[in-house]
Structure formats: structure tokens, C-alpha cells
PDB file of C-alpha atoms and ligand atoms in Angstrom:
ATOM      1  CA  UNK E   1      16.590  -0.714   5.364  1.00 61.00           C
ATOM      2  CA  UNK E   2      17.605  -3.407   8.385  1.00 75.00           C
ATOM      3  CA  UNK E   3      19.940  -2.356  10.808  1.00 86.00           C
ATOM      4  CA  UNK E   4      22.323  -5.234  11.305  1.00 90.00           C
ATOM      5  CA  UNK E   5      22.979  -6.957  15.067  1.00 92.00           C
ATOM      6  CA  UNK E   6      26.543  -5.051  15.307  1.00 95.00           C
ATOM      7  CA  UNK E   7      24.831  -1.242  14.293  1.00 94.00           C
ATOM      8  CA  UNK E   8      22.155  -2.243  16.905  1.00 91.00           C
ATOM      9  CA  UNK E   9      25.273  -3.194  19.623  1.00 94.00           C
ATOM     10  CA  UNK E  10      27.014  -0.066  18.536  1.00 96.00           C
ATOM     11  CA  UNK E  11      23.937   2.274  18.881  1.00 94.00           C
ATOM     12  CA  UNK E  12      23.425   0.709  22.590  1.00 93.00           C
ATOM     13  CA  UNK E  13      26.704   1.431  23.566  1.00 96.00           C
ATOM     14  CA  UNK E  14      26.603   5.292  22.485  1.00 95.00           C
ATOM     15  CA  UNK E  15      23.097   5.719  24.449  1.00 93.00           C
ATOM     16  CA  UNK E  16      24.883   4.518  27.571  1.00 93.00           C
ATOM     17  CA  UNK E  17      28.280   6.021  26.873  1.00 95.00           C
ATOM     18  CA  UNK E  18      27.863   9.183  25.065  1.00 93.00           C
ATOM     19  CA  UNK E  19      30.261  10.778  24.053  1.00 95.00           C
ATOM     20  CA  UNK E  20      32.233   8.391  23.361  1.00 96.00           C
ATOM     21  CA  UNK E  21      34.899   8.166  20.687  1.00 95.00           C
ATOM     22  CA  UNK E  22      34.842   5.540  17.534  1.00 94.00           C
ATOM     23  CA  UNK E  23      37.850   3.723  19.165  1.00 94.00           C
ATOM     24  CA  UNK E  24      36.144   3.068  22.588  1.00 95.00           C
ATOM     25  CA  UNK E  25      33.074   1.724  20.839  1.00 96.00           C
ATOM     26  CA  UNK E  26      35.575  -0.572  18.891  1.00 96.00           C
ATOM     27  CA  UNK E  27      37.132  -1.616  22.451  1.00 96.00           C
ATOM     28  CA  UNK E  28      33.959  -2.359  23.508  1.00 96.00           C
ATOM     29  CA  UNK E  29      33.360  -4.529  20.980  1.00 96.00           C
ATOM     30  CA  UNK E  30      36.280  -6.363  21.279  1.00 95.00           C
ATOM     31  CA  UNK E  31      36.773  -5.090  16.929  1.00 94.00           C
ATOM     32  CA  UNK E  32      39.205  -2.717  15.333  1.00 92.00           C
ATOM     33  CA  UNK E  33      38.015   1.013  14.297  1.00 90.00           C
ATOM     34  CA  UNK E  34      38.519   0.031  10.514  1.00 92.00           C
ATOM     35  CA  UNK E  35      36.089  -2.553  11.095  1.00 93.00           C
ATOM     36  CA  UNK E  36      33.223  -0.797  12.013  1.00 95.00           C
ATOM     37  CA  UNK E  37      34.248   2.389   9.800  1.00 94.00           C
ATOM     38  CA  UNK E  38      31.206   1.407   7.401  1.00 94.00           C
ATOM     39  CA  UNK E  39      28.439   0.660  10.204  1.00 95.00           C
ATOM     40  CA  UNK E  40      29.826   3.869  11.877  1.00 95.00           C
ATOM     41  CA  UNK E  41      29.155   5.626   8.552  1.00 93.00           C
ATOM     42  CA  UNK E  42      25.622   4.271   8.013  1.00 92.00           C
ATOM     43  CA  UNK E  43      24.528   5.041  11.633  1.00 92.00           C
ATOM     44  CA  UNK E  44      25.730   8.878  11.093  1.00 92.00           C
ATOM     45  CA  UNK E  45      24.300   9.155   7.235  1.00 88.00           C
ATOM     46  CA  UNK E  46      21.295   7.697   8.515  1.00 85.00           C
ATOM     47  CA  UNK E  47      21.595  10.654  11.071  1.00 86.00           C
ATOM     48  CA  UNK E  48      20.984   8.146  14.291  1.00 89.00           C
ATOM     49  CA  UNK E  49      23.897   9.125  14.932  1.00 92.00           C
ATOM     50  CA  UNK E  50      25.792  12.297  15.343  1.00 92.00           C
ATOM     51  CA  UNK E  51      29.711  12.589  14.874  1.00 92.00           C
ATOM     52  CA  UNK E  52      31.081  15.450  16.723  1.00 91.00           C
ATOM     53  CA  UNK E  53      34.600  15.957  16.154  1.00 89.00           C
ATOM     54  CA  UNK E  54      37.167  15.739  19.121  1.00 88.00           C
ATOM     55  CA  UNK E  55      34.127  15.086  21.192  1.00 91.00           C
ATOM     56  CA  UNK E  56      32.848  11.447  19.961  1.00 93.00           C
ATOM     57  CA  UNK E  57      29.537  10.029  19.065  1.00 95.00           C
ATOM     58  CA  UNK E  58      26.258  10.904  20.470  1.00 94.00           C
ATOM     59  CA  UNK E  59      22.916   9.402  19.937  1.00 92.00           C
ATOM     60  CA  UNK E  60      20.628  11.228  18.251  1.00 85.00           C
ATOM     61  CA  UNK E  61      17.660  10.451  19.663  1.00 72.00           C
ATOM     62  CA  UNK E  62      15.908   9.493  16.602  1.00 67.00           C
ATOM     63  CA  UNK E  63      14.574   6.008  17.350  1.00 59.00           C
ATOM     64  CA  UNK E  64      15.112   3.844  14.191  1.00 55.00           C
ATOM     65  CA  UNK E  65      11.873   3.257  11.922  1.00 59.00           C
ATOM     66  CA  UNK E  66      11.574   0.629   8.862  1.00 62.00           C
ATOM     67  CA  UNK E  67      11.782   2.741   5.552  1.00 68.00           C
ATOM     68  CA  UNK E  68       8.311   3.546   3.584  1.00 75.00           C
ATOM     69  CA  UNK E  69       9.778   0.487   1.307  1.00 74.00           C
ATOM     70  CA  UNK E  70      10.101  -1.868   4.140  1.00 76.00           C
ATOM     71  CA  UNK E  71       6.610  -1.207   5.570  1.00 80.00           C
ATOM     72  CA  UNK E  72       5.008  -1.134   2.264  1.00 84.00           C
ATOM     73  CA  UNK E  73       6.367  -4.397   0.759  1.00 84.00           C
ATOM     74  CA  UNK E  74       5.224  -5.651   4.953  1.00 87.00           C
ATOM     75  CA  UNK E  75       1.518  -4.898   3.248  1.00 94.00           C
ATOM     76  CA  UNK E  76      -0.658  -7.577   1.688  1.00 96.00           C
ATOM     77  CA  UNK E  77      -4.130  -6.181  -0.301  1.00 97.00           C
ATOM     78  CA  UNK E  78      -6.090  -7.851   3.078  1.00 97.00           C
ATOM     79  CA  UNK E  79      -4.047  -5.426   5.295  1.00 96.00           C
ATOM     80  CA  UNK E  80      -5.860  -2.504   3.148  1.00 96.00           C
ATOM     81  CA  UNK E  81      -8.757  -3.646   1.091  1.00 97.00           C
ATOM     82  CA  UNK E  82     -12.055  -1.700   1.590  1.00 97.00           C
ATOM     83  CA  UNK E  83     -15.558  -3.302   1.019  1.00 96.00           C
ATOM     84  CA  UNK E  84     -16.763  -3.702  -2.043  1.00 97.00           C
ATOM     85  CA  UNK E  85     -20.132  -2.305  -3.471  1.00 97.00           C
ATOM     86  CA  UNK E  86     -21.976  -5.027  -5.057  1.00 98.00           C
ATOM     87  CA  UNK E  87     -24.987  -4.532  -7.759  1.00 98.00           C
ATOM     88  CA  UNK E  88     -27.012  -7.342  -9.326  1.00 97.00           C
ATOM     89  CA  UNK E  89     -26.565  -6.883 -13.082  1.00 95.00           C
ATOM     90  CA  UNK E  90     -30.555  -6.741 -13.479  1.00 96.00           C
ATOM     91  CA  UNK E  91     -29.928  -3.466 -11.641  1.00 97.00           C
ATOM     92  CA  UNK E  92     -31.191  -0.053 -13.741  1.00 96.00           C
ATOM     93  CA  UNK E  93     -28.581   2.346 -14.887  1.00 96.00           C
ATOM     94  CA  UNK E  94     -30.734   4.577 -12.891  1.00 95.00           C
ATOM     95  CA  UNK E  95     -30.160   2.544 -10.001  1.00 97.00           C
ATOM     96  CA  UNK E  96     -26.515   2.515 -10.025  1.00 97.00           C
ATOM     97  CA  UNK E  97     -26.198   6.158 -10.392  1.00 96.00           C
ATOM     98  CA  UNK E  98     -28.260   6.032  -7.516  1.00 96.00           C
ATOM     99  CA  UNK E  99     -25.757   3.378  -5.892  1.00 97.00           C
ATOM    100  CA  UNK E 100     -23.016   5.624  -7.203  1.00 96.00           C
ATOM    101  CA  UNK E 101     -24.103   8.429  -4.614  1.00 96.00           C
ATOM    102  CA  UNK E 102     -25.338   6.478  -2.248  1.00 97.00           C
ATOM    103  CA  UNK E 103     -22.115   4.633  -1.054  1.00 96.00           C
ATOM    104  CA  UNK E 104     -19.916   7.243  -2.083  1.00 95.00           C
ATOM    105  CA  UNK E 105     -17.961   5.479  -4.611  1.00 95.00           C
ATOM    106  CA  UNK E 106     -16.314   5.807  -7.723  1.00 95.00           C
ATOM    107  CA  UNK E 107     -16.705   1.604  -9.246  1.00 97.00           C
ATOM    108  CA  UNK E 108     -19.707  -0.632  -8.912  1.00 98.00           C
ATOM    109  CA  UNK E 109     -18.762  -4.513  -8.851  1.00 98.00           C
ATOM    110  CA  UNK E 110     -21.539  -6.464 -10.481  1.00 98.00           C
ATOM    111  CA  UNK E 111     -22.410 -10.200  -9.095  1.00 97.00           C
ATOM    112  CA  UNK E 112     -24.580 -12.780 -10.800  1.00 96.00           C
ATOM    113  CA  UNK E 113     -27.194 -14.999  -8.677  1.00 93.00           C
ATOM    114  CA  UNK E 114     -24.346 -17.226  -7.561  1.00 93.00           C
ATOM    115  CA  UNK E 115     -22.596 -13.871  -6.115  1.00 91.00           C
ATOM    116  CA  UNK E 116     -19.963 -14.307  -8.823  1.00 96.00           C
ATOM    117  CA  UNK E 117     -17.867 -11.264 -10.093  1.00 98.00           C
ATOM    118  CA  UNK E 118     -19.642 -10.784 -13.569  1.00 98.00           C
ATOM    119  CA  UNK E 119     -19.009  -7.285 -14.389  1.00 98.00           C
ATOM    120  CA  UNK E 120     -17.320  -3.427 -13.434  1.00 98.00           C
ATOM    121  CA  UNK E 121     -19.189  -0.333 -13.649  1.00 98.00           C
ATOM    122  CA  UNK E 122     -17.236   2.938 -13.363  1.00 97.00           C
ATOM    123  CA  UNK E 123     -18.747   6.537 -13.625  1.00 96.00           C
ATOM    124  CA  UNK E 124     -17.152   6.771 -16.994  1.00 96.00           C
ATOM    125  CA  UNK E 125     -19.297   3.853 -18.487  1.00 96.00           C
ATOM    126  CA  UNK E 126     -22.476   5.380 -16.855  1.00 95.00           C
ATOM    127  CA  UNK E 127     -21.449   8.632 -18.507  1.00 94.00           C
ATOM    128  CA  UNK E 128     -21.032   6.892 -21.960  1.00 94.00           C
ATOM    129  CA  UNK E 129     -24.314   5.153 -21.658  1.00 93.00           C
ATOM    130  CA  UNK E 130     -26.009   8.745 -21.046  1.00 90.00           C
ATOM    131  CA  UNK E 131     -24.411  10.313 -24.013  1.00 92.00           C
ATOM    132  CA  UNK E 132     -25.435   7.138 -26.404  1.00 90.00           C
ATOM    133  CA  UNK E 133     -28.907   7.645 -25.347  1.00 89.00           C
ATOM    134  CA  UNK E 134     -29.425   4.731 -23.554  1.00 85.00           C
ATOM    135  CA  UNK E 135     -32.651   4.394 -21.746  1.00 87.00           C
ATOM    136  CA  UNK E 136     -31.675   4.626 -17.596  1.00 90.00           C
ATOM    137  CA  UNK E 137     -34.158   1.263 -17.434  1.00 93.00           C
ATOM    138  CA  UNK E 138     -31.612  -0.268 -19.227  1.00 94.00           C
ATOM    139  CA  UNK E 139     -29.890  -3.228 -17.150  1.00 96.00           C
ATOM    140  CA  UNK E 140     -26.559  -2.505 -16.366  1.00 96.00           C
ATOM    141  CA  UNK E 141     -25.301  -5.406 -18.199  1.00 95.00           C
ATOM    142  CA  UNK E 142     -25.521  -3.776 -21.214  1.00 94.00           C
ATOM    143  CA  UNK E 143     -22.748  -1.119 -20.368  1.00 95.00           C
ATOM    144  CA  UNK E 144     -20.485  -2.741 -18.084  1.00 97.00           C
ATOM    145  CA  UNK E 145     -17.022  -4.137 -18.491  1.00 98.00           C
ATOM    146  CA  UNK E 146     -17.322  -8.040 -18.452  1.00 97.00           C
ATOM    147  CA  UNK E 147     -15.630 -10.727 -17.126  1.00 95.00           C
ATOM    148  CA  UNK E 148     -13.174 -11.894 -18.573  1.00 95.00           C
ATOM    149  CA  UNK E 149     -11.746  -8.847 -18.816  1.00 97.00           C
ATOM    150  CA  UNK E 150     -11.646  -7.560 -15.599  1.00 98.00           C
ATOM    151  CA  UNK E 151      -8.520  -7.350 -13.569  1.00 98.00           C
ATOM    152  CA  UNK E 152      -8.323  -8.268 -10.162  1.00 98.00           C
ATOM    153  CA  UNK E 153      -6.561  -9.234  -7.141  1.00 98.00           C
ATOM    154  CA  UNK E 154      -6.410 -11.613  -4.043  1.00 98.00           C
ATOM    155  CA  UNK E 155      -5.831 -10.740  -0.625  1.00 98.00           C
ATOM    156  CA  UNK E 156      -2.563 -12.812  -0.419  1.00 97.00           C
ATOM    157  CA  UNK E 157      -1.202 -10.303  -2.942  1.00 97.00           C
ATOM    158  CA  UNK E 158       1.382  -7.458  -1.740  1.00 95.00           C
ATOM    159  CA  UNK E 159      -0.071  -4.013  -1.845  1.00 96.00           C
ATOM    160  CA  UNK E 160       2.996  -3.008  -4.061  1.00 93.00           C
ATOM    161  CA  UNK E 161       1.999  -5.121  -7.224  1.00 96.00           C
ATOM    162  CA  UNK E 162      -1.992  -4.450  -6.696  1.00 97.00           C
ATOM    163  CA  UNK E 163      -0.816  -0.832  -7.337  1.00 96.00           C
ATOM    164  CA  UNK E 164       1.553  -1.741 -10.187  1.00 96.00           C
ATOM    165  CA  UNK E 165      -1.717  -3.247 -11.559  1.00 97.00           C
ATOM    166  CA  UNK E 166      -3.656  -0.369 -11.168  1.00 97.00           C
ATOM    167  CA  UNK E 167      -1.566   1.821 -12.322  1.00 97.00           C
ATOM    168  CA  UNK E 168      -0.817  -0.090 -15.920  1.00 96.00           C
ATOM    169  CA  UNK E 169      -4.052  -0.383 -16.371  1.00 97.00           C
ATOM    170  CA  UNK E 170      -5.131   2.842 -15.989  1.00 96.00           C
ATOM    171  CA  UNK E 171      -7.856   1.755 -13.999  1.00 97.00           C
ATOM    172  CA  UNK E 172      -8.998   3.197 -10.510  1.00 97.00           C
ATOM    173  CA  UNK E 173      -9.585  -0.246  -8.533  1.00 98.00           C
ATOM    174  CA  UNK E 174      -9.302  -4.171  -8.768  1.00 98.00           C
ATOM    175  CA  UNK E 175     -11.674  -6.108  -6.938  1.00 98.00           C
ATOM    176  CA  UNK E 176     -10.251  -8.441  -4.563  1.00 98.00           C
ATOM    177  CA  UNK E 177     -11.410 -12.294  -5.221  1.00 98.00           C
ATOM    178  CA  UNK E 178     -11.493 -14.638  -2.066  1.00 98.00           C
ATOM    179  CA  UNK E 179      -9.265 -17.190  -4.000  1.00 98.00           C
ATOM    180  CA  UNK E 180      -7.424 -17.626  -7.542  1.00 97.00           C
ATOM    181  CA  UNK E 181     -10.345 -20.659  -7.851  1.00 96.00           C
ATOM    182  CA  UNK E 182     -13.020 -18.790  -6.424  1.00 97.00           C
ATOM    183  CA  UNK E 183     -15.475 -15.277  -7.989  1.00 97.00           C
ATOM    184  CA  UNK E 184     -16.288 -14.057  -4.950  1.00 97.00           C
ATOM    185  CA  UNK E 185     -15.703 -10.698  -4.096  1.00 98.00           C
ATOM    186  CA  UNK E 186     -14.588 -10.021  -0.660  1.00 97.00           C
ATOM    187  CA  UNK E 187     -12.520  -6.498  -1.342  1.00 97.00           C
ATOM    188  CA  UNK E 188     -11.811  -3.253  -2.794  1.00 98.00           C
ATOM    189  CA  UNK E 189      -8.593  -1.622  -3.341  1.00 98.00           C
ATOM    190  CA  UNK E 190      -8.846   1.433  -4.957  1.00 97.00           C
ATOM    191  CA  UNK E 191      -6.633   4.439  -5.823  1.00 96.00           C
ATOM    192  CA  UNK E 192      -7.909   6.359  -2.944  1.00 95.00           C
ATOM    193  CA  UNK E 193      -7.255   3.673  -0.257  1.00 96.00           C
ATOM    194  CA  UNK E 194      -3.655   3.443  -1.747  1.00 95.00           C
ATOM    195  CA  UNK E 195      -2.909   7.204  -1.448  1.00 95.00           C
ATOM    196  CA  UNK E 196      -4.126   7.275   2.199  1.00 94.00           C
ATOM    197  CA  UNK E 197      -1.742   4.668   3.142  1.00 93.00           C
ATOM    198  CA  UNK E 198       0.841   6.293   1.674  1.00 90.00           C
ATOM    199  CA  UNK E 199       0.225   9.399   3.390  1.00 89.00           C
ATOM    200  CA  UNK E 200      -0.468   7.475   6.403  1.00 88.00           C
ATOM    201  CA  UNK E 201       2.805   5.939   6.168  1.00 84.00           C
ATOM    202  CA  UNK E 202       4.761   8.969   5.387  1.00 79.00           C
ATOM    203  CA  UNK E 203       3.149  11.058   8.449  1.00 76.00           C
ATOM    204  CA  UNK E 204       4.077   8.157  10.844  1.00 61.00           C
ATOM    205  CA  UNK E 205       7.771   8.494   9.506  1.00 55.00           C
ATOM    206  CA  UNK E 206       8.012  12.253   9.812  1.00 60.00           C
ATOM    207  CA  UNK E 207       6.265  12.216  13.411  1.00 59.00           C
ATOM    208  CA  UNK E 208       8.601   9.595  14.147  1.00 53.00           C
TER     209      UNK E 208
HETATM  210  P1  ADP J   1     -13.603   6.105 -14.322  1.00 69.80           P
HETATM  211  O1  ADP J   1     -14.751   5.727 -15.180  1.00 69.80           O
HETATM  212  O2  ADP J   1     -14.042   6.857 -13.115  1.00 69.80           O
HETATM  213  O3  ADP J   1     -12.483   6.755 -15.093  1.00 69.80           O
HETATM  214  P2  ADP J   1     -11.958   3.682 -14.258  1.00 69.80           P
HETATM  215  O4  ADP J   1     -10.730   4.390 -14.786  1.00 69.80           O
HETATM  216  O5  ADP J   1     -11.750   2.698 -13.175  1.00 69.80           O
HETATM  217  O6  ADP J   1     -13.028   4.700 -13.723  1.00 69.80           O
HETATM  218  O7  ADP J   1     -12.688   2.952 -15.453  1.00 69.80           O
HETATM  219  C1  ADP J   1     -12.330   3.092 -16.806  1.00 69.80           C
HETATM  220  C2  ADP J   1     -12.842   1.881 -17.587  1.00 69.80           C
HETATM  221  O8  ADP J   1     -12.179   0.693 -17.105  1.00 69.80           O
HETATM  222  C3  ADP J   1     -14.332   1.613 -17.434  1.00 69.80           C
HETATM  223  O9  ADP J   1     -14.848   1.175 -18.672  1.00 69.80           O
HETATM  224  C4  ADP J   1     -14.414   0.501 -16.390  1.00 69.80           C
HETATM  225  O10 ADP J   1     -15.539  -0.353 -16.571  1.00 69.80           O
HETATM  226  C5  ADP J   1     -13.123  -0.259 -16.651  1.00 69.80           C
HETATM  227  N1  ADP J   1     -12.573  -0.867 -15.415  1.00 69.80           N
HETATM  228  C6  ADP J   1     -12.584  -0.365 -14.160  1.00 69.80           C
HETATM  229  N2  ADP J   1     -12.009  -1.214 -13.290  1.00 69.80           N
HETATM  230  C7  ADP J   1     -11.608  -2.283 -14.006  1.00 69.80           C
HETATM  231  C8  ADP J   1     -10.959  -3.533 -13.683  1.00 69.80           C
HETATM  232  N3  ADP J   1     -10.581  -3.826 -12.438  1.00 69.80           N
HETATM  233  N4  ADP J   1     -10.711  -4.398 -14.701  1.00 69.80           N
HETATM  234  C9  ADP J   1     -11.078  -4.105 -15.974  1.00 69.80           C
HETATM  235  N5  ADP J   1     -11.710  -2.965 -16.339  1.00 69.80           N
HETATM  236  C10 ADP J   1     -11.970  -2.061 -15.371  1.00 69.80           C
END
């Protein structure tokens, strides 16, 4: 939510005249009360401001901060993105379990020699390969989810639709490609990272 120029006037003019009553803030503006009846009713819903009957209006205090909305649709995926973890796919299963602990993470991202995005490799596919049997020599490009059916994203892309993405495909990241003509990895954005910004974002507004 934007404030607009005239709620920003009005909330000056309380600060440095509080109280003061709805018809001296229209005087001041040179405006009828009727006019500003509706910003007076967003700045006291909003609770900026407070109405005190037979006294006037007073100024909260509470400085004005963008909505969770506004700041999130602010957010591109290069404002969040995390590095990504990046295998060769001649790399053993063993290896990436190994990975898997090693950079605390939940996804492997699988290149080819040209460091092209070739594959995914999640904890549930290493778990699947286990239970089949498969031999932990085995390359990892016999389990992993191939291009091109991996979803991804590009750092130009709000953080809003990465995490509609995510969240329709019921998978827990997209790796971020430099450009929509290029395979290079240069990201991450995961589940996790999105539920720390959220958190981030709501602790900012409460401390506010
Ligand atoms: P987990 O195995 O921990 O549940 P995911 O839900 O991310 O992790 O993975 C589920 C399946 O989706 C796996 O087979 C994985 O290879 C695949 N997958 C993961 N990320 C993507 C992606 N960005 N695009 C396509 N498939 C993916």
C-alpha cells in the first residue's frame, strides 16, 4: 500500500500540530473536510493515525512501512538466490551423498564439461536409487532428473512467481540460469531461502 502526496501532507501537519481537529487540517490545506474524509479514514484504519473525539488527531508514532506485498513484489530471485552446489554427472552416488552432507543441502545441480545445467539430484532420488539396489559406483546420471525437464529460473525473475513455481511443482528449488539463452547456473532459490525472507520481512514489520 502507497500513501498518496495529500495523506503524506496531512500526516505532516498532525506531527507539527497535534491535536488538531479534521477541519483545521482541511484549512490547512486550503480543501473541504468532505474531501479528505477518505484519506482521513485510511490514515486512522491504518492506525498512523489516532482519532480522539472532541480532542482531534494525533500522530501515532508509527512511522509508515511498505506492506509485506509491496516489499516482496520489490524482490527479484538475484536479490535472494543462494549458491548453487554443482556435481559433475560422472560423480558416484556415493559421492553425492557425500556432497549431500557436506554442503548442507537438500538438491544437487548437475553440470556437463561445458558447465551446462544437465541434471537435478534431490535426496528423494538418492533414496530411490538405494532401495532399487543400485550400486553407489553408479554415476549419478543414471538417477537424476534430466534436462529438459527441469524447471528453473533467471535472476531477472520476481521472487513472487519463482515461489509460485516452486510451489506447483512440488519441488523444493529451481536453479537460477544466468540468461533465458544461456545453461549456466549462477543460483539457488530454494524453499528454505524463501521462508527466511518471509520471516525476515515479517520481523522487520512488527519491530517497525
Ligand atoms: P526431495 O527429494 O527432498 O523431496 P524435491 O521435492 O525437490 O526434493 O524433489 C522431488 C523430485 O523432483 C526429484 O525427483 C527431483 O529430482 C525433482 N526435482 C527437484 N527439483 C527440480 C526442478 N527444479 N525441476 C524439475 N525436477 C526437479
Amino acid at each position: 500500500m502507497n500513501l498518496t502526496e495529500r495523506q503524506q501532507k496531512i500526516i505532516e501537519i498532525v506531527k507539527q500540530n497535534e491535536p488538531i481537529t479534521g477541519d483545521n487540517i482541511a484549512k490547512t490545506l486550503g480543501l473541504t473536510k468532505s474531501t479528505l474524509r477518505s484519506d482521513l479514514a485510511v490514515l486512522t484504519m491504518t492506525g498512523i493515525l489516532d482519532a480522539r473525539p472532541k480532542v482531534g488527531y494525533i500522530y501515532s508514532g508509527l512511522d509508515f512501512e511498505p506492506m509485506l506485498q509491496d516489499k516482496l513484489s520489490a524482490l527479484s530471485v538475484q536479490d535472494i538466490m543462494q549458491a548453487p552446489v554443482l556435481i559433475k554427472q560422472d560423480t558416484s552416488v556415493q559421492d553425492a551423498v557425500t556432497a549431500l552432507f557436506m554442503y548442507d543441502v537438500g538438491t544437487l545441480y548437475i553440470s556437463n564439461d561445458q558447465d551446462e545445467l544437465v541434471g537435478v539430484l534431490s535426496r528423494k532420488d538418492l533414496l530411490r536409487s538405494t532401495m532399487m539396489g543400485n550400486h553407489s559406483d553408479a554415476p549419478v546420471a543414471v538417477i537424476m532428473t534430466r534436462m529438459p525437464n527441469i524447471f528453473v529460473t533467471y535472476p531477472d525473475v520476481p521472487v513472487l512467481k519463482a515461489a509460485k513455481s516452486i510451489s506447483r511443482h512440488q519441488i523444493d528449488s529451481l536453479p537460477v540460469l544466468a540468461s533465458r539463452d544461456s545453461k549456466t547456473v549462477v543460483g539457488k532459490i530454494s524453499k528454505t531461502v524463501l521462508v527466511n525472507l518471509l520471516i525476515e520481512l515479517t520481523d522487520k514489520e512488527q519491530n517497525a
